[in-house]
């Protein structure tokens, strides 16, 4: 089941291409944080920090989607069981 949900997520990401409101607000927050850090870090450190920020964001977004999907399926199952 996990693999199927991942495939749905991957398809969703390709369709949205970062243009949904949540992704846009996350990107804006990352950019704000990076602007502050750019002055504090040397170039290589900054590049590593930036890459880590985007990697963490991507992992968190995927985990949230999968958790939300599983939760929605459980809710739908309960609704159908009551009918």
PDB file of C-alpha atoms in Angstrom:
ATOM      1  CA  UNK A   1       0.000   0.000   0.000  1.00  0.00           C
ATOM      2  CA  UNK A   2       2.840   2.385   0.868  1.00  0.00           C
ATOM      3  CA  UNK A   3       4.303   2.034  -2.624  1.00  0.00           C
ATOM      4  CA  UNK A   4       0.945   2.880  -4.222  1.00  0.00           C
ATOM      5  CA  UNK A   5       0.574   5.984  -2.035  1.00  0.00           C
ATOM      6  CA  UNK A   6       4.101   7.056  -3.000  1.00  0.00           C
ATOM      7  CA  UNK A   7       3.176   6.685  -6.668  1.00  0.00           C
ATOM      8  CA  UNK A   8       0.094   8.842  -6.110  1.00  0.00           C
ATOM      9  CA  UNK A   9       2.254  11.434  -4.354  1.00  0.00           C
ATOM     10  CA  UNK A  10       4.824  11.435  -7.164  1.00  0.00           C
ATOM     11  CA  UNK A  11       2.043  11.910  -9.708  1.00  0.00           C
ATOM     12  CA  UNK A  12       0.572  14.751  -7.638  1.00  0.00           C
ATOM     13  CA  UNK A  13       3.948  16.484  -7.406  1.00  0.00           C
ATOM     14  CA  UNK A  14       4.465  16.253 -11.157  1.00  0.00           C
ATOM     15  CA  UNK A  15       1.005  17.712 -11.812  1.00  0.00           C
ATOM     16  CA  UNK A  16       1.358  20.551  -9.319  1.00  0.00           C
ATOM     17  CA  UNK A  17       4.979  21.366 -10.202  1.00  0.00           C
ATOM     18  CA  UNK A  18       5.322  23.403  -6.983  1.00  0.00           C
ATOM     19  CA  UNK A  19       2.387  25.667  -7.825  1.00  0.00           C
ATOM     20  CA  UNK A  20       0.031  24.810  -4.970  1.00  0.00           C
ATOM     21  CA  UNK A  21      -0.396  27.374  -2.190  1.00  0.00           C
ATOM     22  CA  UNK A  22       1.214  25.231   0.502  1.00  0.00           C
ATOM     23  CA  UNK A  23       4.362  24.596  -1.545  1.00  0.00           C
ATOM     24  CA  UNK A  24       4.587  28.263  -2.413  1.00  0.00           C
ATOM     25  CA  UNK A  25       4.390  29.319   1.243  1.00  0.00           C
ATOM     26  CA  UNK A  26       7.043  26.747   2.220  1.00  0.00           C
ATOM     27  CA  UNK A  27       9.313  27.976  -0.582  1.00  0.00           C
ATOM     28  CA  UNK A  28       8.858  31.576   0.575  1.00  0.00           C
ATOM     29  CA  UNK A  29       9.762  30.656   4.156  1.00  0.00           C
ATOM     30  CA  UNK A  30      12.848  28.772   3.004  1.00  0.00           C
ATOM     31  CA  UNK A  31      13.920  31.746   0.882  1.00  0.00           C
ATOM     32  CA  UNK A  32      13.469  34.116   3.848  1.00  0.00           C
ATOM     33  CA  UNK A  33      15.570  31.848   6.055  1.00  0.00           C
ATOM     34  CA  UNK A  34      18.234  31.479   3.383  1.00  0.00           C
ATOM     35  CA  UNK A  35      18.503  35.250   2.924  1.00  0.00           C
ATOM     36  CA  UNK A  36      19.340  35.575   6.602  1.00  0.00           C
ATOM     37  CA  UNK A  37      21.847  32.704   6.556  1.00  0.00           C
ATOM     38  CA  UNK A  38      23.584  33.840   3.376  1.00  0.00           C
ATOM     39  CA  UNK A  39      25.221  36.675   5.275  1.00  0.00           C
ATOM     40  CA  UNK A  40      26.367  34.395   8.117  1.00  0.00           C
ATOM     41  CA  UNK A  41      27.872  31.464   6.216  1.00  0.00           C
ATOM     42  CA  UNK A  42      30.640  30.982   3.720  1.00  0.00           C
ATOM     43  CA  UNK A  43      29.666  29.948   0.199  1.00  0.00           C
ATOM     44  CA  UNK A  44      30.135  26.157   0.576  1.00  0.00           C
ATOM     45  CA  UNK A  45      28.489  26.086   4.001  1.00  0.00           C
ATOM     46  CA  UNK A  46      25.592  28.077   2.620  1.00  0.00           C
ATOM     47  CA  UNK A  47      25.169  25.677  -0.326  1.00  0.00           C
ATOM     48  CA  UNK A  48      25.120  22.693   2.044  1.00  0.00           C
ATOM     49  CA  UNK A  49      22.670  24.443   4.346  1.00  0.00           C
ATOM     50  CA  UNK A  50      20.393  25.312   1.417  1.00  0.00           C
ATOM     51  CA  UNK A  51      20.443  21.748   0.118  1.00  0.00           C
ATOM     52  CA  UNK A  52      19.604  20.426   3.587  1.00  0.00           C
ATOM     53  CA  UNK A  53      16.698  22.849   3.933  1.00  0.00           C
ATOM     54  CA  UNK A  54      15.187  21.719   0.632  1.00  0.00           C
ATOM     55  CA  UNK A  55      15.779  18.044   1.412  1.00  0.00           C
ATOM     56  CA  UNK A  56      14.079  18.336   4.800  1.00  0.00           C
ATOM     57  CA  UNK A  57      11.191  20.236   3.237  1.00  0.00           C
ATOM     58  CA  UNK A  58      10.740  17.581   0.573  1.00  0.00           C
ATOM     59  CA  UNK A  59      10.818  14.711   3.063  1.00  0.00           C
ATOM     60  CA  UNK A  60       8.359  16.471   5.384  1.00  0.00           C
ATOM     61  CA  UNK A  61       5.969  17.254   2.528  1.00  0.00           C
ATOM     62  CA  UNK A  62       5.994  13.642   1.348  1.00  0.00           C
ATOM     63  CA  UNK A  63       5.527  12.265   4.869  1.00  0.00           C
ATOM     64  CA  UNK A  64       2.635  14.661   5.478  1.00  0.00           C
ATOM     65  CA  UNK A  65       0.953  13.649   2.236  1.00  0.00           C
ATOM     66  CA  UNK A  66       1.289   9.940   2.997  1.00  0.00           C
ATOM     67  CA  UNK A  67       0.033  10.349   6.581  1.00  0.00           C
ATOM     68  CA  UNK A  68      -2.878  12.499   5.439  1.00  0.00           C
ATOM     69  CA  UNK A  69      -3.753  10.029   2.703  1.00  0.00           C
ATOM     70  CA  UNK A  70      -3.796   7.112   5.141  1.00  0.00           C
ATOM     71  CA  UNK A  71      -5.913   9.111   7.581  1.00  0.00           C
ATOM     72  CA  UNK A  72      -8.391  10.064   4.843  1.00  0.00           C
ATOM     73  CA  UNK A  73      -8.717   6.427   3.777  1.00  0.00           C
ATOM     74  CA  UNK A  74      -9.487   5.411   7.383  1.00  0.00           C
ATOM     75  CA  UNK A  75     -12.115   8.141   7.688  1.00  0.00           C
ATOM     76  CA  UNK A  76     -13.729   7.098   4.406  1.00  0.00           C
ATOM     77  CA  UNK A  77     -13.716   3.471   5.553  1.00  0.00           C
ATOM     78  CA  UNK A  78     -15.482   4.419   8.782  1.00  0.00           C
ATOM     79  CA  UNK A  79     -18.049   6.486   6.872  1.00  0.00           C
ATOM     80  CA  UNK A  80     -18.828   3.623   4.495  1.00  0.00           C
ATOM     81  CA  UNK A  81     -18.984   1.119   7.374  1.00  0.00           C
ATOM     82  CA  UNK A  82     -21.715   3.190   9.034  1.00  0.00           C
ATOM     83  CA  UNK A  83     -23.901   3.170   5.902  1.00  0.00           C
TER      84      UNK A  83
END
